[in-house]
Tab-separated table of C-alpha atoms in Angstrom:
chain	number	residue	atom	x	y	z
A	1	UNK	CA	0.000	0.000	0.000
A	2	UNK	CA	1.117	3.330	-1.074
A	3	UNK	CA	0.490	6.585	0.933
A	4	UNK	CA	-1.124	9.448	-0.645
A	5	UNK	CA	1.394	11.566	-2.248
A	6	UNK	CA	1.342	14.380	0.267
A	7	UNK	CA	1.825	11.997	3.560
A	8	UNK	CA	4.583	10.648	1.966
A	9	UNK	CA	6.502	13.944	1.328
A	10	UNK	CA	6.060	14.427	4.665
A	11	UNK	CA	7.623	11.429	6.025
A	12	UNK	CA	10.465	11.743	3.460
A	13	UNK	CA	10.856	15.360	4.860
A	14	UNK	CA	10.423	14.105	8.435
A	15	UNK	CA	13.536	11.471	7.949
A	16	UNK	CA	15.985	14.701	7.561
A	17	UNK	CA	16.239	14.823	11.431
A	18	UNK	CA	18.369	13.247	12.790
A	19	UNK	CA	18.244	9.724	14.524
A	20	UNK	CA	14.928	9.724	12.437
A	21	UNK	CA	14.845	6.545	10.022
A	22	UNK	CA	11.509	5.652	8.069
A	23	UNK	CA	9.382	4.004	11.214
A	24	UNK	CA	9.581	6.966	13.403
A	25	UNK	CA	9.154	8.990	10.746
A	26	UNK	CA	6.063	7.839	9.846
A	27	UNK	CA	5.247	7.645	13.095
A	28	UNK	CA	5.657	11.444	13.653
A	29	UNK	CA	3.612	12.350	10.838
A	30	UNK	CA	0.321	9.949	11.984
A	31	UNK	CA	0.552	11.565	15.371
A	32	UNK	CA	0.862	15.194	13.840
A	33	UNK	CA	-2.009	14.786	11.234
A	34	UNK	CA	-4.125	12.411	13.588
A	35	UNK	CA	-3.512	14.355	17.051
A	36	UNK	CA	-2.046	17.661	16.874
A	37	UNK	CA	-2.301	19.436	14.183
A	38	UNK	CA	-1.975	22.561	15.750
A	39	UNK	CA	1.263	21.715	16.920
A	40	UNK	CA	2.051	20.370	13.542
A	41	UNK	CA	0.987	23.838	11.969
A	42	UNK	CA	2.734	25.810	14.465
A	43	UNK	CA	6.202	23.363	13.845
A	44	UNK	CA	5.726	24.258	10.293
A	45	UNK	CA	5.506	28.164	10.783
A	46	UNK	CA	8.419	28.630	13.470
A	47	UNK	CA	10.608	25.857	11.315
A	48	UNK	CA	9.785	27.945	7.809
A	49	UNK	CA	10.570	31.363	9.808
A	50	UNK	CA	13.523	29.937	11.815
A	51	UNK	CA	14.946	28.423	8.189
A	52	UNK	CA	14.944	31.954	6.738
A	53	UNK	CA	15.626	34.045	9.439
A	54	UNK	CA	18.738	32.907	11.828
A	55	UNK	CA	21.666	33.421	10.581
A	56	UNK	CA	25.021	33.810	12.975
A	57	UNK	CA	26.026	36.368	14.822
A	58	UNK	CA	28.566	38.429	13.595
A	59	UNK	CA	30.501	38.688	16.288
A	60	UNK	CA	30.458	35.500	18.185
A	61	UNK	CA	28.588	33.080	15.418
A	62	UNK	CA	25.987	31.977	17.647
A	63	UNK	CA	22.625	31.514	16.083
A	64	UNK	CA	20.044	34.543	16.138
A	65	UNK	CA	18.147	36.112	14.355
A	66	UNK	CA	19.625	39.430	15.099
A	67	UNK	CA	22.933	40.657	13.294
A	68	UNK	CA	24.208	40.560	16.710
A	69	UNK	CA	23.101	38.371	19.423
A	70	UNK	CA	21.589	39.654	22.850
A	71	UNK	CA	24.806	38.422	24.646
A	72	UNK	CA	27.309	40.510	22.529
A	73	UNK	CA	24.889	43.552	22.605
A	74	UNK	CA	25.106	43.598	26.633
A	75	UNK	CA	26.863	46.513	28.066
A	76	UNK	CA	27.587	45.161	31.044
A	77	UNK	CA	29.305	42.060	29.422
A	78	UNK	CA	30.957	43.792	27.084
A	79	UNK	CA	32.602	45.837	30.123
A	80	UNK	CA	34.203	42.135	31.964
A	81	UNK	CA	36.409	42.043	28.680
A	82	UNK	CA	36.531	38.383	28.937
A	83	UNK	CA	35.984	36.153	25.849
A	84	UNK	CA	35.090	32.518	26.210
A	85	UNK	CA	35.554	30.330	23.447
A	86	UNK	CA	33.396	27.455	23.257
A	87	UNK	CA	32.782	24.464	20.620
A	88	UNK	CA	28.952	25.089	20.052
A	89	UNK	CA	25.840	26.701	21.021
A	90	UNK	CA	24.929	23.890	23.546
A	91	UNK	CA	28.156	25.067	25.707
A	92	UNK	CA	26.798	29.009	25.752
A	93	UNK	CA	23.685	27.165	27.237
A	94	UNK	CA	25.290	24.764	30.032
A	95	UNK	CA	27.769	27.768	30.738
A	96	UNK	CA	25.293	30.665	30.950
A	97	UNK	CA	23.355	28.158	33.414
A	98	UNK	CA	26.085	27.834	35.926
A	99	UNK	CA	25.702	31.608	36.398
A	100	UNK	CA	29.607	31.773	36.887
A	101	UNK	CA	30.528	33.686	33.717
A	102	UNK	CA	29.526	37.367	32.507
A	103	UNK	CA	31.202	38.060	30.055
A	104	UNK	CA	30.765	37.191	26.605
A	105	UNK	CA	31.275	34.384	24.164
A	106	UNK	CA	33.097	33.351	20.652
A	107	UNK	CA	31.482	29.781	19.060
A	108	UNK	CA	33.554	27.896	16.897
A	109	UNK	CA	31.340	25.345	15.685
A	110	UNK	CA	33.238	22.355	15.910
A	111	UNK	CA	36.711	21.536	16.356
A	112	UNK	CA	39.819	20.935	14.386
A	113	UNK	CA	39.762	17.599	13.260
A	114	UNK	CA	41.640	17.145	10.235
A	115	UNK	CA	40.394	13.482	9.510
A	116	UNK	CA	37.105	15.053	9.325
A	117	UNK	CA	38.253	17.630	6.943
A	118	UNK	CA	37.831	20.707	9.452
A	119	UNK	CA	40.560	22.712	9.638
A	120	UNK	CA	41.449	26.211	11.016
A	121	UNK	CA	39.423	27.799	7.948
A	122	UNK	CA	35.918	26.337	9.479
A	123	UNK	CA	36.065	27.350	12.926
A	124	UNK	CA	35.620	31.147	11.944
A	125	UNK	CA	38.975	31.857	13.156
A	126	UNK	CA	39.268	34.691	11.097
A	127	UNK	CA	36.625	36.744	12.928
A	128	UNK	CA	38.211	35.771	16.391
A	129	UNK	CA	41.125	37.517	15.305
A	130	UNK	CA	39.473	40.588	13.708
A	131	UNK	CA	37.564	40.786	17.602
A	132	UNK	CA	41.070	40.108	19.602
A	133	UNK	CA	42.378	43.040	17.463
A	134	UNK	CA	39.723	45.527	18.491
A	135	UNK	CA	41.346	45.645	21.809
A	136	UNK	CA	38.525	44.734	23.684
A	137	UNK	CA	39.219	41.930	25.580
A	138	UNK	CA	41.714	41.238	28.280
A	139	UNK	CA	40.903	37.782	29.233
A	140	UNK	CA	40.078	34.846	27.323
A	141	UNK	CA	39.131	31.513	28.342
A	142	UNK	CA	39.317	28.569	26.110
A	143	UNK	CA	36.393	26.119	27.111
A	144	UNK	CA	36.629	23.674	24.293
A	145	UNK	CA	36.024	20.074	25.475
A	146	UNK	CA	38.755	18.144	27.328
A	147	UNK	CA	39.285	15.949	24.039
A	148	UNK	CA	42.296	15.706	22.300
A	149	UNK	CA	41.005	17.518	19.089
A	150	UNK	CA	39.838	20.271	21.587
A	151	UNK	CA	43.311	20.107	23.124
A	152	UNK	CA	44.084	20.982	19.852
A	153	UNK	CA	41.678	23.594	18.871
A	154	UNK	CA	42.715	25.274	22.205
A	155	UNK	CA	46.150	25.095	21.472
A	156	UNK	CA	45.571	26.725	17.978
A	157	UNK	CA	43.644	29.262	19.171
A	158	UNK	CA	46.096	30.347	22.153
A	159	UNK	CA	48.913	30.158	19.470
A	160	UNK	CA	46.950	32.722	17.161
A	161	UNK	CA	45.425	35.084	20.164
A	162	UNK	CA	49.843	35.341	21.545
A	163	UNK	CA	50.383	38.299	18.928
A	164	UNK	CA	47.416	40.065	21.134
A	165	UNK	CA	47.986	41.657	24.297
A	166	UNK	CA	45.411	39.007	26.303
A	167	UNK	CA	45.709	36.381	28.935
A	168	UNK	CA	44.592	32.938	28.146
A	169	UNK	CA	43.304	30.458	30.204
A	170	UNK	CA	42.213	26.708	29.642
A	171	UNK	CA	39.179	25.495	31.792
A	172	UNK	CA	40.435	23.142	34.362
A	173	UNK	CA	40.313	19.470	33.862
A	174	UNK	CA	38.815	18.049	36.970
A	175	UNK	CA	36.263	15.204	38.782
A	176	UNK	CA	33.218	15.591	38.374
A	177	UNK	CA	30.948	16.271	41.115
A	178	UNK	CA	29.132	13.205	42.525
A	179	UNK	CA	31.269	10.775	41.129
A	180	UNK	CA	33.481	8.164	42.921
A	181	UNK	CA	37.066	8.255	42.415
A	182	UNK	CA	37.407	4.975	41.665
A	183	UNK	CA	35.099	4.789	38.671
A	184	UNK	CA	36.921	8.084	37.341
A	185	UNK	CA	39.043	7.424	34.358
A	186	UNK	CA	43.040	7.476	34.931
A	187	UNK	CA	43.365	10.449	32.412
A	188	UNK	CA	40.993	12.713	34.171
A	189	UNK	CA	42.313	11.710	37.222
A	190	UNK	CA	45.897	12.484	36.552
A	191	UNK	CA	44.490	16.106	35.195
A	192	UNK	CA	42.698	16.487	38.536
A	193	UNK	CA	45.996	15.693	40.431
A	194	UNK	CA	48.455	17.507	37.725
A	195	UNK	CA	46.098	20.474	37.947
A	196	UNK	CA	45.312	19.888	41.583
A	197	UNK	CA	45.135	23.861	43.670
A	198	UNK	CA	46.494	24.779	47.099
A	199	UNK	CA	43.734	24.586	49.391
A	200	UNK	CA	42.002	27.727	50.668
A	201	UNK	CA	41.118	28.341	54.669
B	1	UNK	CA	38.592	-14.073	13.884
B	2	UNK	CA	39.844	-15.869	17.469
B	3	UNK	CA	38.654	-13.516	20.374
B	4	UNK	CA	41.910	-12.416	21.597
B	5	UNK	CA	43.129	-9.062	23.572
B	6	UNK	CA	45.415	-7.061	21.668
B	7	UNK	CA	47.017	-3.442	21.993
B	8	UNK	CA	45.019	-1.069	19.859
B	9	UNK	CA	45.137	2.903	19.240
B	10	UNK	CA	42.160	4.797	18.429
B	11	UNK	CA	43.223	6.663	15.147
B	12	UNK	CA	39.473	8.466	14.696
B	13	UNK	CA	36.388	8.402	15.998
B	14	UNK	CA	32.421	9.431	14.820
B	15	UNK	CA	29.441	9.160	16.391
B	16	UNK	CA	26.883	6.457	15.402
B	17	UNK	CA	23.469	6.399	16.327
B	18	UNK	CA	22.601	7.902	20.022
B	19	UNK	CA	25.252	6.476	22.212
B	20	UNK	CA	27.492	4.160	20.037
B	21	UNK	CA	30.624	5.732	18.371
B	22	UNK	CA	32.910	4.200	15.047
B	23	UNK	CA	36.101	4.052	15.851
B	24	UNK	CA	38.939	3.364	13.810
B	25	UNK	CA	41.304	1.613	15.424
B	26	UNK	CA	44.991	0.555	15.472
B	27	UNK	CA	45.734	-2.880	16.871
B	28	UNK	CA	48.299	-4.744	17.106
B	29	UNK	CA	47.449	-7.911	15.606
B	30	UNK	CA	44.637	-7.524	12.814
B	31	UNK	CA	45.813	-3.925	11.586
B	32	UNK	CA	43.625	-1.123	11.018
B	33	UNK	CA	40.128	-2.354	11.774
B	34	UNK	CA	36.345	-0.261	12.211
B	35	UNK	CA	34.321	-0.793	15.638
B	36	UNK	CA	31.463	-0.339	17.370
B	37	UNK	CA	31.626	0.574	20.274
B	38	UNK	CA	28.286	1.372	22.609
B	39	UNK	CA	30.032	4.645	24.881
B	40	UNK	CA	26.792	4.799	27.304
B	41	UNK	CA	24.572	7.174	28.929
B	42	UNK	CA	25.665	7.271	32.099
B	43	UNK	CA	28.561	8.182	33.894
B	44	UNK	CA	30.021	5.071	35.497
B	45	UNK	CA	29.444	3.323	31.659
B	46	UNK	CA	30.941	6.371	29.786
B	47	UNK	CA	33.902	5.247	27.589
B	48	UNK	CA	34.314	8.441	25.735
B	49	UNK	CA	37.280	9.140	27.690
B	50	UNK	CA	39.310	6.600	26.943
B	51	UNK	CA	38.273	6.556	23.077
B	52	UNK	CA	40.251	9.232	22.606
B	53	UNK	CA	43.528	9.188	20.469
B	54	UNK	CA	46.903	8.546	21.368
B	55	UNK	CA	45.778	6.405	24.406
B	56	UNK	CA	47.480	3.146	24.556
B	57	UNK	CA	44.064	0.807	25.234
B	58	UNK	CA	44.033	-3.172	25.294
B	59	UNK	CA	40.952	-4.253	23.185
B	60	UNK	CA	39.028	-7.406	22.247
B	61	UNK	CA	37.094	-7.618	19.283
B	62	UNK	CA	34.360	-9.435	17.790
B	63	UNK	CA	32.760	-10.443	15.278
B	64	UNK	CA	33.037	-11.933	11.901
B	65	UNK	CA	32.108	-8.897	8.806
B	66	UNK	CA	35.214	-6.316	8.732
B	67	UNK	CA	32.694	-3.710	10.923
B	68	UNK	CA	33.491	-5.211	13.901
B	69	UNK	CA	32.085	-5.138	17.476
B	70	UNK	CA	34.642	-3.724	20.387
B	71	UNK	CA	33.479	-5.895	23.232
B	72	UNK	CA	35.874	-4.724	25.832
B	73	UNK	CA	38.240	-1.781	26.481
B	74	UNK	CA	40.577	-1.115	28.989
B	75	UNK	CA	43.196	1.691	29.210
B	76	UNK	CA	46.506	-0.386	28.832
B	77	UNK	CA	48.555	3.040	30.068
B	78	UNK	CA	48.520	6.004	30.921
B	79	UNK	CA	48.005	8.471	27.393
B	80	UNK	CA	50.545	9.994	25.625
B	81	UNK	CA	50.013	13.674	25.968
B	82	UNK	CA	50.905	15.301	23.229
B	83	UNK	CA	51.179	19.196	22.819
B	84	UNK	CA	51.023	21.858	20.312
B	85	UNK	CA	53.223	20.914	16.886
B	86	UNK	CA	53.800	17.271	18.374
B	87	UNK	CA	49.985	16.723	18.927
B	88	UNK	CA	49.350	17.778	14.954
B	89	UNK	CA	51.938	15.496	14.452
B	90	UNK	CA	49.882	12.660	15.850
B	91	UNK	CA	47.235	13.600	13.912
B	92	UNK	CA	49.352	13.952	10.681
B	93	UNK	CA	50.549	10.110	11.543
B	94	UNK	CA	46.768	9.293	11.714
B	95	UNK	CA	45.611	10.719	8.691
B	96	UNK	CA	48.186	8.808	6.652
B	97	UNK	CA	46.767	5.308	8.312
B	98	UNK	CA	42.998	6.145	7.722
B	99	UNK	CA	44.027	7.348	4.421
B	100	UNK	CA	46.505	4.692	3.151
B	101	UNK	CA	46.606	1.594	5.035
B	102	UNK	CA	43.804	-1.090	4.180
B	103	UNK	CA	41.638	-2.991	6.432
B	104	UNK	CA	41.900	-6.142	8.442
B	105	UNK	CA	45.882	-6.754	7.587
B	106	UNK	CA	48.162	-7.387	10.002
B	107	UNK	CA	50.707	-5.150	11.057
B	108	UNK	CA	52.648	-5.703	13.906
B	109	UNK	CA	56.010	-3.794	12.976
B	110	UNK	CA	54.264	-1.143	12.209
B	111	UNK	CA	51.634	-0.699	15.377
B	112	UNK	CA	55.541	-1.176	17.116
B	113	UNK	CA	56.935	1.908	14.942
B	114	UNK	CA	53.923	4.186	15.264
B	115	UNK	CA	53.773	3.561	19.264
B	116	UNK	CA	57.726	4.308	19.452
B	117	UNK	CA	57.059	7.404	17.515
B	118	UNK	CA	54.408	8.340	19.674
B	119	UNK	CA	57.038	7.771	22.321
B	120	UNK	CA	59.154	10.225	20.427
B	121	UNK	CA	56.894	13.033	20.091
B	122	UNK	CA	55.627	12.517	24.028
B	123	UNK	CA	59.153	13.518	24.915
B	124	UNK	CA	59.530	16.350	22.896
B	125	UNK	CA	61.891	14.975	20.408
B	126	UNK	CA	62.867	17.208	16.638
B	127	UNK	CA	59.601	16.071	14.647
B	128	UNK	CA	60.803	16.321	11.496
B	129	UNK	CA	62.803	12.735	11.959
B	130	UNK	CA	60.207	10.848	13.878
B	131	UNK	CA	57.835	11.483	10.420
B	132	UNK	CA	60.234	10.648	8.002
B	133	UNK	CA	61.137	7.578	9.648
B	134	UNK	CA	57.274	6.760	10.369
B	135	UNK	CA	56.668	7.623	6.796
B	136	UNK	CA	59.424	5.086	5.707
B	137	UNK	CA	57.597	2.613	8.161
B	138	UNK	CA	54.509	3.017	6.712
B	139	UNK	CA	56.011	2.891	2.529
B	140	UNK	CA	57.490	-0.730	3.874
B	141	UNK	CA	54.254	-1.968	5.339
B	142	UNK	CA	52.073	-0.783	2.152
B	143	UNK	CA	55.149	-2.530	0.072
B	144	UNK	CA	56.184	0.257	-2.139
B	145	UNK	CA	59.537	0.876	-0.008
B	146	UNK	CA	61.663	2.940	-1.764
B	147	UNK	CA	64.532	1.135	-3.901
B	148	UNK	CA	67.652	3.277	-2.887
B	149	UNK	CA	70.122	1.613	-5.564
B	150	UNK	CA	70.131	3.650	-8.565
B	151	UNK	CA	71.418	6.500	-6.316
B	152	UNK	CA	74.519	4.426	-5.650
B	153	UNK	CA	75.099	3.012	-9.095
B	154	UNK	CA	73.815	6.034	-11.456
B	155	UNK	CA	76.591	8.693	-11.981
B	156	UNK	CA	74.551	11.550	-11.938
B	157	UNK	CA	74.097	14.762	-9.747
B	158	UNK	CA	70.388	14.641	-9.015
B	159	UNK	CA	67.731	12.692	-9.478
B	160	UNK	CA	63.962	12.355	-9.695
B	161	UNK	CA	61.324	10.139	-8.355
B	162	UNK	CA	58.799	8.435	-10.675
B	163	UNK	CA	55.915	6.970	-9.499
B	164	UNK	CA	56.346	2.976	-10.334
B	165	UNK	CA	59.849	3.907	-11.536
B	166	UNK	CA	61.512	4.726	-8.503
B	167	UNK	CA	64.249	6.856	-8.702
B	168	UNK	CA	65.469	8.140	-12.324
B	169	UNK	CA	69.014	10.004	-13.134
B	170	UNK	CA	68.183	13.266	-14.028
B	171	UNK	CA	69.029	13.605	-17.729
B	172	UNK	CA	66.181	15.512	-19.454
B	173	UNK	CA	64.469	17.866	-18.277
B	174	UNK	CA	61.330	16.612	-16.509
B	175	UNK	CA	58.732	19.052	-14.819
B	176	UNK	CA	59.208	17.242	-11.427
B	177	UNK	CA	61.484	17.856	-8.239
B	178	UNK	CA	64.992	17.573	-8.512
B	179	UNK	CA	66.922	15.567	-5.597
B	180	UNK	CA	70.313	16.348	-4.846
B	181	UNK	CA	72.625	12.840	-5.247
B	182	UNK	CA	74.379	13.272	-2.051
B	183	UNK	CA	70.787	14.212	0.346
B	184	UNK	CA	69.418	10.654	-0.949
B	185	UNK	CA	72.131	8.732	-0.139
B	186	UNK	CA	72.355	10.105	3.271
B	187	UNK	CA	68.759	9.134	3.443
B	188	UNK	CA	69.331	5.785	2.400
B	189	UNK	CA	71.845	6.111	5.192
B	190	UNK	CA	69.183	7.171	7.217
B	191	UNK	CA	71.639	10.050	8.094
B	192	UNK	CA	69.022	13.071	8.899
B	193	UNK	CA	71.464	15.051	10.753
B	194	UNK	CA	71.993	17.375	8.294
B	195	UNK	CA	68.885	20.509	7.890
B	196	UNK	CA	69.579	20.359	4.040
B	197	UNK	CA	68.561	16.489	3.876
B	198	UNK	CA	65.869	16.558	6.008
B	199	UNK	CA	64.105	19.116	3.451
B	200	UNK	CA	65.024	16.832	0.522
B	201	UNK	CA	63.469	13.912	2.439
B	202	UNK	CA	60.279	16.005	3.737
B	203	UNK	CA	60.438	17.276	-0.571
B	204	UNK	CA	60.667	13.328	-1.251
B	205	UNK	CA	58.456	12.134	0.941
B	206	UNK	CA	55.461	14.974	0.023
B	207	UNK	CA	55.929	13.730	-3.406
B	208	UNK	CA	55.320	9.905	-2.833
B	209	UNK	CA	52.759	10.467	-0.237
B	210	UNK	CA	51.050	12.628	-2.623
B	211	UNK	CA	51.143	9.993	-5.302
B	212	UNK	CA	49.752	7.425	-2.836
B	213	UNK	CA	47.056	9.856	-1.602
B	214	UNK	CA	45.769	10.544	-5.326
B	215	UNK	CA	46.373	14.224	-5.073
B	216	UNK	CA	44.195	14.891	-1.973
B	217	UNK	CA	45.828	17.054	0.164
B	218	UNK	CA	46.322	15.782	3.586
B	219	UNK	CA	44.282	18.343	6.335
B	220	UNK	CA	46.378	18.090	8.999
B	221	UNK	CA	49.065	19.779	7.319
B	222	UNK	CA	46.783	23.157	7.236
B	223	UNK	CA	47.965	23.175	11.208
B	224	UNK	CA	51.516	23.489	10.829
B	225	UNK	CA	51.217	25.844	8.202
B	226	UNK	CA	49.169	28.808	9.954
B	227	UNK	CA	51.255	29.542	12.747
């Protein structure tokens, strides 16, 4: 049996997300068009508007729909002069919920990974340098994951932002709350103890 | 394929499906082989960490079509840690396996080779000679090591390097490199101390590699170049 042309389009379209293969596709689009279709019709407006609209922002290449985001438009941020550099938009998130940071942000998109075919060219390095040069930041922190392609990234980056009059800084490799030491991996563990800090009274 | 443990290095990893990962992998006793490998939700199951390159792990695989399934995975030592030109270096030394070498055939000289040059680089040893020698390494494993004789029995100042020729005295004029007589027998010597044959070798070596990697460039090189 064959679906009517239109249901079908849909599920193809549906299978473009992903860990979305045919089934759950099709399941989706039963439960939209059987269920909700005002959420379906809503989904289709904010996807069609989100499609067109959000670009990246120019100066730190998060997504928005602005030409530059609400972070990098902050006053008050822009006055901390402290740049972290992060691998995606999730990190902004989990960062900006700690509460710890106020300053503002540069997203690279990814990391160097050469066997992937991303080099320096596809992290947007180019507008982290035109931002260092501005003069505008004293601090930067380089908050790209603890993996040895971010090792690398980092490393890049700290190698490119030397000609700039900044200080650069590497988020600390440590334990992570709640966990057992015993079930902690020996790499992260000799981090925690290379990195270890004297203890404050 | 017996279920043995071996010595394996992750060369690259990608993620599959919602918690499993590909990885290609090094070992020690079936060459360059795919995996599966399910890295887990939670914490205490999480394997991401030692998945990562340049981390000595002892592995057992499983499984009989050439994806196969990495059943268990233990850190064997502690990693290398690798930093700034060294650590591209790794990554230059992985790109050529995922690029050249070929699935499922052993190759235990060379999993000894790459882990010494690891060594190498982990102490802060002159790169340029731990690649050229790795490079040799991996030329002898693919079997197209390079035939060093008509340097020594060819009167002639330079040379160049055909592909499926070898080496060729240099008596017309062919739009190709030109090697100096003296730099490739020191090479055949392996003799690297001097700065002038190391750049013939590195000139050499670009040339074959190139050949081998069917004019792709290889990405890692970008790295070394910027800075």
């Amino acid at each position: 049996m064959k679906f009517s042309p239109l249901v079908q389009e849909l599920i193809d379209s549906l299978k473009c997300l992903p860990g979305v293969g045919a089934k759950s596709a099709q399941r989706m689009a039963f439960h939209l068009l059987e269920r909700n279709r005002n959420g379906g019709i809503k989904l289709s407006k904010t996807l069609n508007l989100a499609m067109e609209n959000v670009g990246h922002c120019q100066k730190c290449r998060n997504f928005t729909e602005q030409e530059v985001c609400d972070i990098c438009q902050s006053t008050k941020r822009q006055l901390l002069q402290t740049l972290c550099i992060v691998e995606g938009p999730a990190d902004v998130i989990a960062i900006e919920q700690t509460g710890e940071f106020q300053g503002l942000y540069f997203v690279l998109m990814g990391h160097l990974s050469p066997i992937d075919g991303i080099g320096p060219d596809d992290l947007g390095l180019d507008i982290l340098s035109e931002q260092l040069a501005t003069g505008n930041f004293k601090e930067i922190i380089l908050a790209t994951n603890p993996t040895v392609e971010g090792e690398a990234t980092a490393h890049f980056i700290a190698n490119l932002a030397q000609q700039y009059q900044v200080d650069i800084s590497r988020i600390a490799h440590g334990v992570p709350v709640g966990s057992e030491l015993e079930y902690v991996d020996g790499n992260t563990l000799s981090h925690a103890l290379s990195g270890r800090k004297t203890y404050q009274l | 394929m017996d279920v043995i443990e071996q010595s394996a290095f992750v060369l690259h990893s990608r993620p599959y499906r919602e918690h499993q990962q590909i990885v290609d992998l090094l070992t020690e006793h079936n060459g360059k082989v795919s995996a599966v490998v399910y890295t887990g939700k939670t914490n205490k199951s999480n394997k991401k960490g030692l998945l990562q390159p340049f981390s000595p792990l002892n592995v057992v695989l499983k499984g009989r079509s050439s994806l196969k399934n990495l059943s268990r995975i233990e850190a064997s030592q502690k990693s290398y840690t690798l930093k700034g030109d060294h650590l591209y270096s790794g990554f230059y030394m992985n790109e050529l396996l995922v690029r050249l070498l070929g699935e499922l055939i052993a190759c235990p000289s060379l999993f000894h080779h790459y882990q010494l040059s690891l060594i190498a680089l982990t102490n802060q040893h002159s790169i340029e000679p731990i690649l050229r020698k790795f490079e040799l390494d991996l030329l002898d494993e693919l079997g197209l090591s390079l035939d060093f004789s008509p340097i020594f029995e060819y009167e002639a100042d330079s040379f160049y390097y055909i592909a499926e020729q070898g080496f060729v005295p240099s008596i017309d004029e062919l739009k190709l490199p030109k090697y100096n007589r003296q730099h490739l027998q020191a090479i055949a010597q392996q003799d690297l101390s001097l700065d002038t044959v190391l750049r013939c070798n590195k000139l050499l070596m670009r040339q074959v590699l190139n050949i081998l990697l069917g004019g792709k460039p290889l990405n890692s090189r970008k790295l070394f170049t910027k800075n």
